[in-house]
C-alpha cells in the first residue's frame, strides 16, 4: 500500500499564494493520474486539478489561470501552485494518485484564505 503525504497548507490573505506538495511513500510506484481535490465546509469534495500522462492537465473552471499543477516525477510527487487566492478557495485539500488497482488518498492539508 502507498501513503500520500500533503504539505504546504496554511492561512493566507485574500490575493495571496500558497504551494502545496504531495509525496508518495514508498515512491517506486508509477501513477497514471495525480490530482488535487478540495472540500469546503458543508460541501462535497471537488476536483481542483489533475495531471495525466503525457503532460495533459485539467483544472476546475473556478481555478483556471490561478492554479498550476505540476508532476515532479511519475512516481508520486505532485505540486499545486495557488496564486490570487480567494476566500472561496478555503477548504481541506487532498492529494489523489491512481494507477491500475490502486486509488490512494492523502489525509489532507487545510488552506484558509481570509478576506
mmCIF file with all atom_site columns, C-alpha atoms in Angstrom:
data_model
loop_
_atom_site.group_PDB
_atom_site.id
_atom_site.type_symbol
_atom_site.label_atom_id
_atom_site.label_alt_id
_atom_site.label_comp_id
_atom_site.label_asym_id
_atom_site.label_entity_id
_atom_site.label_seq_id
_atom_site.pdbx_PDB_ins_code
_atom_site.Cartn_x
_atom_site.Cartn_y
_atom_site.Cartn_z
_atom_site.occupancy
_atom_site.B_iso_or_equiv
_atom_site.pdbx_formal_charge
_atom_site.auth_seq_id
_atom_site.auth_comp_id
_atom_site.auth_asym_id
_atom_site.auth_atom_id
_atom_site.pdbx_PDB_model_num
ATOM 1   C CA . UNK A 1 1   ? 0.000   0.000  0.000   1.00 0.00 ? 1   UNK A CA 1
ATOM 2   C CA . UNK A 1 2   ? 1.127   3.587  -0.588  1.00 0.00 ? 2   UNK A CA 1
ATOM 3   C CA . UNK A 1 3   ? 0.768   6.635  1.631   1.00 0.00 ? 3   UNK A CA 1
ATOM 4   C CA . UNK A 1 4   ? 0.360   10.150 0.267   1.00 0.00 ? 4   UNK A CA 1
ATOM 5   C CA . UNK A 1 5   ? 1.558   12.992 2.460   1.00 0.00 ? 5   UNK A CA 1
ATOM 6   C CA . UNK A 1 6   ? 0.473   16.565 1.730   1.00 0.00 ? 6   UNK A CA 1
ATOM 7   C CA . UNK A 1 7   ? 2.219   19.694 2.954   1.00 0.00 ? 7   UNK A CA 1
ATOM 8   C CA . UNK A 1 8   ? 2.111   23.432 2.413   1.00 0.00 ? 8   UNK A CA 1
ATOM 9   C CA . UNK A 1 9   ? -1.312  24.392 3.668   1.00 0.00 ? 9   UNK A CA 1
ATOM 10  C CA . UNK A 1 10  ? -1.893  27.324 5.971   1.00 0.00 ? 10  UNK A CA 1
ATOM 11  C CA . UNK A 1 11  ? -3.506  30.687 6.460   1.00 0.00 ? 11  UNK A CA 1
ATOM 12  C CA . UNK A 1 12  ? -3.146  33.336 3.773   1.00 0.00 ? 12  UNK A CA 1
ATOM 13  C CA . UNK A 1 13  ? -4.835  36.633 2.979   1.00 0.00 ? 13  UNK A CA 1
ATOM 14  C CA . UNK A 1 14  ? -7.098  37.254 0.018   1.00 0.00 ? 14  UNK A CA 1
ATOM 15  C CA . UNK A 1 15  ? -4.880  37.584 -3.081  1.00 0.00 ? 15  UNK A CA 1
ATOM 16  C CA . UNK A 1 16  ? -2.002  35.634 -1.570  1.00 0.00 ? 16  UNK A CA 1
ATOM 17  C CA . UNK A 1 17  ? -0.236  32.483 -2.719  1.00 0.00 ? 17  UNK A CA 1
ATOM 18  C CA . UNK A 1 18  ? 0.469   29.018 -1.374  1.00 0.00 ? 18  UNK A CA 1
ATOM 19  C CA . UNK A 1 19  ? 2.257   25.983 -2.763  1.00 0.00 ? 19  UNK A CA 1
ATOM 20  C CA . UNK A 1 20  ? 1.033   22.520 -1.862  1.00 0.00 ? 20  UNK A CA 1
ATOM 21  C CA . UNK A 1 21  ? 3.165   19.427 -2.232  1.00 0.00 ? 21  UNK A CA 1
ATOM 22  C CA . UNK A 1 22  ? 2.315   15.741 -2.160  1.00 0.00 ? 22  UNK A CA 1
ATOM 23  C CA . UNK A 1 23  ? 4.777   12.879 -1.898  1.00 0.00 ? 23  UNK A CA 1
ATOM 24  C CA . UNK A 1 24  ? 4.126   9.159  -2.077  1.00 0.00 ? 24  UNK A CA 1
ATOM 25  C CA . UNK A 1 25  ? 5.754   6.643  0.210   1.00 0.00 ? 25  UNK A CA 1
ATOM 26  C CA . UNK A 1 26  ? 7.098   4.299  -0.962  1.00 0.00 ? 26  UNK A CA 1
ATOM 27  C CA . UNK A 1 27  ? 7.902   6.167  -4.139  1.00 0.00 ? 27  UNK A CA 1
ATOM 28  C CA . UNK A 1 28  ? 8.567   3.330  -6.580  1.00 0.00 ? 28  UNK A CA 1
ATOM 29  C CA . UNK A 1 29  ? 5.016   3.216  -7.964  1.00 0.00 ? 29  UNK A CA 1
ATOM 30  C CA . UNK A 1 30  ? 4.223   4.906  -11.266 1.00 0.00 ? 30  UNK A CA 1
ATOM 31  C CA . UNK A 1 31  ? 0.837   6.610  -11.274 1.00 0.00 ? 31  UNK A CA 1
ATOM 32  C CA . UNK A 1 32  ? -1.380  7.178  -14.273 1.00 0.00 ? 32  UNK A CA 1
ATOM 33  C CA . UNK A 1 33  ? -3.019  10.228 -12.749 1.00 0.00 ? 33  UNK A CA 1
ATOM 34  C CA . UNK A 1 34  ? -2.248  12.517 -9.853  1.00 0.00 ? 34  UNK A CA 1
ATOM 35  C CA . UNK A 1 35  ? -4.714  15.134 -8.735  1.00 0.00 ? 35  UNK A CA 1
ATOM 36  C CA . UNK A 1 36  ? -5.736  17.619 -6.075  1.00 0.00 ? 36  UNK A CA 1
ATOM 37  C CA . UNK A 1 37  ? -9.241  17.746 -4.658  1.00 0.00 ? 37  UNK A CA 1
ATOM 38  C CA . UNK A 1 38  ? -10.688 20.061 -2.044  1.00 0.00 ? 38  UNK A CA 1
ATOM 39  C CA . UNK A 1 39  ? -13.595 20.013 0.345   1.00 0.00 ? 39  UNK A CA 1
ATOM 40  C CA . UNK A 1 40  ? -15.032 23.207 1.727   1.00 0.00 ? 40  UNK A CA 1
ATOM 41  C CA . UNK A 1 41  ? -17.055 23.186 4.962   1.00 0.00 ? 41  UNK A CA 1
ATOM 42  C CA . UNK A 1 42  ? -20.517 21.775 4.304   1.00 0.00 ? 42  UNK A CA 1
ATOM 43  C CA . UNK A 1 43  ? -19.746 20.942 0.677   1.00 0.00 ? 43  UNK A CA 1
ATOM 44  C CA . UNK A 1 44  ? -18.811 17.859 -1.310  1.00 0.00 ? 44  UNK A CA 1
ATOM 45  C CA . UNK A 1 45  ? -15.260 17.085 -2.301  1.00 0.00 ? 45  UNK A CA 1
ATOM 46  C CA . UNK A 1 46  ? -14.478 18.501 -5.740  1.00 0.00 ? 46  UNK A CA 1
ATOM 47  C CA . UNK A 1 47  ? -11.689 18.143 -8.282  1.00 0.00 ? 47  UNK A CA 1
ATOM 48  C CA . UNK A 1 48  ? -9.340  21.133 -8.360  1.00 0.00 ? 48  UNK A CA 1
ATOM 49  C CA . UNK A 1 49  ? -6.655  19.980 -10.798 1.00 0.00 ? 49  UNK A CA 1
ATOM 50  C CA . UNK A 1 50  ? -5.435  16.740 -12.346 1.00 0.00 ? 50  UNK A CA 1
ATOM 51  C CA . UNK A 1 51  ? -2.257  15.744 -14.169 1.00 0.00 ? 51  UNK A CA 1
ATOM 52  C CA . UNK A 1 52  ? -2.462  12.822 -16.547 1.00 0.00 ? 52  UNK A CA 1
ATOM 53  C CA . UNK A 1 53  ? 0.223   11.051 -18.516 1.00 0.00 ? 53  UNK A CA 1
ATOM 54  C CA . UNK A 1 54  ? 1.740   12.838 -21.475 1.00 0.00 ? 54  UNK A CA 1
ATOM 55  C CA . UNK A 1 55  ? 1.631   16.242 -19.814 1.00 0.00 ? 55  UNK A CA 1
ATOM 56  C CA . UNK A 1 56  ? -2.138  16.605 -20.045 1.00 0.00 ? 56  UNK A CA 1
ATOM 57  C CA . UNK A 1 57  ? -3.669  18.667 -17.239 1.00 0.00 ? 57  UNK A CA 1
ATOM 58  C CA . UNK A 1 58  ? -7.197  19.586 -16.239 1.00 0.00 ? 58  UNK A CA 1
ATOM 59  C CA . UNK A 1 59  ? -8.482  22.363 -13.984 1.00 0.00 ? 59  UNK A CA 1
ATOM 60  C CA . UNK A 1 60  ? -11.762 23.253 -12.374 1.00 0.00 ? 60  UNK A CA 1
ATOM 61  C CA . UNK A 1 61  ? -13.199 26.369 -14.016 1.00 0.00 ? 61  UNK A CA 1
ATOM 62  C CA . UNK A 1 62  ? -13.010 28.239 -10.721 1.00 0.00 ? 62  UNK A CA 1
ATOM 63  C CA . UNK A 1 63  ? -9.196  27.938 -10.536 1.00 0.00 ? 63  UNK A CA 1
ATOM 64  C CA . UNK A 1 64  ? -8.165  28.248 -14.194 1.00 0.00 ? 64  UNK A CA 1
ATOM 65  C CA . UNK A 1 65  ? -5.489  30.875 -14.641 1.00 0.00 ? 65  UNK A CA 1
ATOM 66  C CA . UNK A 1 66  ? -4.707  30.959 -10.911 1.00 0.00 ? 66  UNK A CA 1
ATOM 67  C CA . UNK A 1 67  ? -3.590  27.431 -10.024 1.00 0.00 ? 67  UNK A CA 1
ATOM 68  C CA . UNK A 1 68  ? -0.900  25.301 -11.659 1.00 0.00 ? 68  UNK A CA 1
ATOM 69  C CA . UNK A 1 69  ? -0.432  21.575 -11.113 1.00 0.00 ? 69  UNK A CA 1
ATOM 70  C CA . UNK A 1 70  ? 2.947   20.018 -11.795 1.00 0.00 ? 70  UNK A CA 1
ATOM 71  C CA . UNK A 1 71  ? 4.210   16.479 -11.503 1.00 0.00 ? 71  UNK A CA 1
ATOM 72  C CA . UNK A 1 72  ? 7.791   16.343 -10.347 1.00 0.00 ? 72  UNK A CA 1
ATOM 73  C CA . UNK A 1 73  ? 8.025   12.699 -11.255 1.00 0.00 ? 73  UNK A CA 1
ATOM 74  C CA . UNK A 1 74  ? 5.836   9.838  -12.398 1.00 0.00 ? 74  UNK A CA 1
ATOM 75  C CA . UNK A 1 75  ? 6.292   8.059  -9.095  1.00 0.00 ? 75  UNK A CA 1
ATOM 76  C CA . UNK A 1 76  ? 4.236   10.109 -6.760  1.00 0.00 ? 76  UNK A CA 1
ATOM 77  C CA . UNK A 1 77  ? 5.315   13.726 -6.337  1.00 0.00 ? 77  UNK A CA 1
ATOM 78  C CA . UNK A 1 78  ? 2.955   16.462 -7.374  1.00 0.00 ? 78  UNK A CA 1
ATOM 79  C CA . UNK A 1 79  ? 2.711   20.161 -6.539  1.00 0.00 ? 79  UNK A CA 1
ATOM 80  C CA . UNK A 1 80  ? -0.089  22.696 -6.709  1.00 0.00 ? 80  UNK A CA 1
ATOM 81  C CA . UNK A 1 81  ? 0.887   26.363 -7.022  1.00 0.00 ? 81  UNK A CA 1
ATOM 82  C CA . UNK A 1 82  ? -2.036  28.516 -5.962  1.00 0.00 ? 82  UNK A CA 1
ATOM 83  C CA . UNK A 1 83  ? -1.965  32.236 -6.767  1.00 0.00 ? 83  UNK A CA 1
ATOM 84  C CA . UNK A 1 84  ? -4.528  35.002 -6.360  1.00 0.00 ? 84  UNK A CA 1
ATOM 85  C CA . UNK A 1 85  ? -6.249  33.016 -3.651  1.00 0.00 ? 85  UNK A CA 1
ATOM 86  C CA . UNK A 1 86  ? -9.807  33.889 -2.729  1.00 0.00 ? 86  UNK A CA 1
ATOM 87  C CA . UNK A 1 87  ? -11.831 33.166 0.429   1.00 0.00 ? 87  UNK A CA 1
ATOM 88  C CA . UNK A 1 88  ? -13.879 30.659 -1.565  1.00 0.00 ? 88  UNK A CA 1
ATOM 89  C CA . UNK A 1 89  ? -10.702 28.601 -2.061  1.00 0.00 ? 89  UNK A CA 1
ATOM 90  C CA . UNK A 1 90  ? -10.788 27.768 1.639   1.00 0.00 ? 90  UNK A CA 1
ATOM 91  C CA . UNK A 1 91  ? -11.003 24.064 2.397   1.00 0.00 ? 91  UNK A CA 1
ATOM 92  C CA . UNK A 1 92  ? -9.109  20.866 3.025   1.00 0.00 ? 92  UNK A CA 1
ATOM 93  C CA . UNK A 1 93  ? -7.006  19.930 0.024   1.00 0.00 ? 93  UNK A CA 1
ATOM 94  C CA . UNK A 1 94  ? -6.438  16.238 -0.696  1.00 0.00 ? 94  UNK A CA 1
ATOM 95  C CA . UNK A 1 95  ? -3.878  14.579 -2.905  1.00 0.00 ? 95  UNK A CA 1
ATOM 96  C CA . UNK A 1 96  ? -5.025  11.644 -5.028  1.00 0.00 ? 96  UNK A CA 1
ATOM 97  C CA . UNK A 1 97  ? -2.995  9.142  -7.032  1.00 0.00 ? 97  UNK A CA 1
ATOM 98  C CA . UNK A 1 98  ? -4.356  6.499  -9.375  1.00 0.00 ? 98  UNK A CA 1
ATOM 99  C CA . UNK A 1 99  ? -2.814  3.510  -11.070 1.00 0.00 ? 99  UNK A CA 1
ATOM 100 C CA . UNK A 1 100 ? -4.201  0.133  -12.083 1.00 0.00 ? 100 UNK A CA 1
ATOM 101 C CA . UNK A 1 101 ? -5.552  -1.496 -8.954  1.00 0.00 ? 101 UNK A CA 1
ATOM 102 C CA . UNK A 1 102 ? -4.825  1.473  -6.715  1.00 0.00 ? 102 UNK A CA 1
ATOM 103 C CA . UNK A 1 103 ? -6.646  4.681  -5.798  1.00 0.00 ? 103 UNK A CA 1
ATOM 104 C CA . UNK A 1 104 ? -4.771  6.407  -2.972  1.00 0.00 ? 104 UNK A CA 1
ATOM 105 C CA . UNK A 1 105 ? -5.714  9.478  -0.930  1.00 0.00 ? 105 UNK A CA 1
ATOM 106 C CA . UNK A 1 106 ? -3.777  11.657 1.437   1.00 0.00 ? 106 UNK A CA 1
ATOM 107 C CA . UNK A 1 107 ? -5.182  12.840 4.765   1.00 0.00 ? 107 UNK A CA 1
ATOM 108 C CA . UNK A 1 108 ? -5.478  16.414 3.559   1.00 0.00 ? 108 UNK A CA 1
ATOM 109 C CA . UNK A 1 109 ? -3.991  19.801 4.323   1.00 0.00 ? 109 UNK A CA 1
ATOM 110 C CA . UNK A 1 110 ? -6.040  22.814 5.385   1.00 0.00 ? 110 UNK A CA 1
ATOM 111 C CA . UNK A 1 111 ? -5.974  26.001 3.331   1.00 0.00 ? 111 UNK A CA 1
ATOM 112 C CA . UNK A 1 112 ? -7.646  29.057 4.826   1.00 0.00 ? 112 UNK A CA 1
ATOM 113 C CA . UNK A 1 113 ? -7.958  32.296 2.864   1.00 0.00 ? 113 UNK A CA 1
ATOM 114 C CA . UNK A 1 114 ? -9.002  35.288 4.935   1.00 0.00 ? 114 UNK A CA 1
ATOM 115 C CA . UNK A 1 115 ? -10.825 38.272 3.468   1.00 0.00 ? 115 UNK A CA 1
#
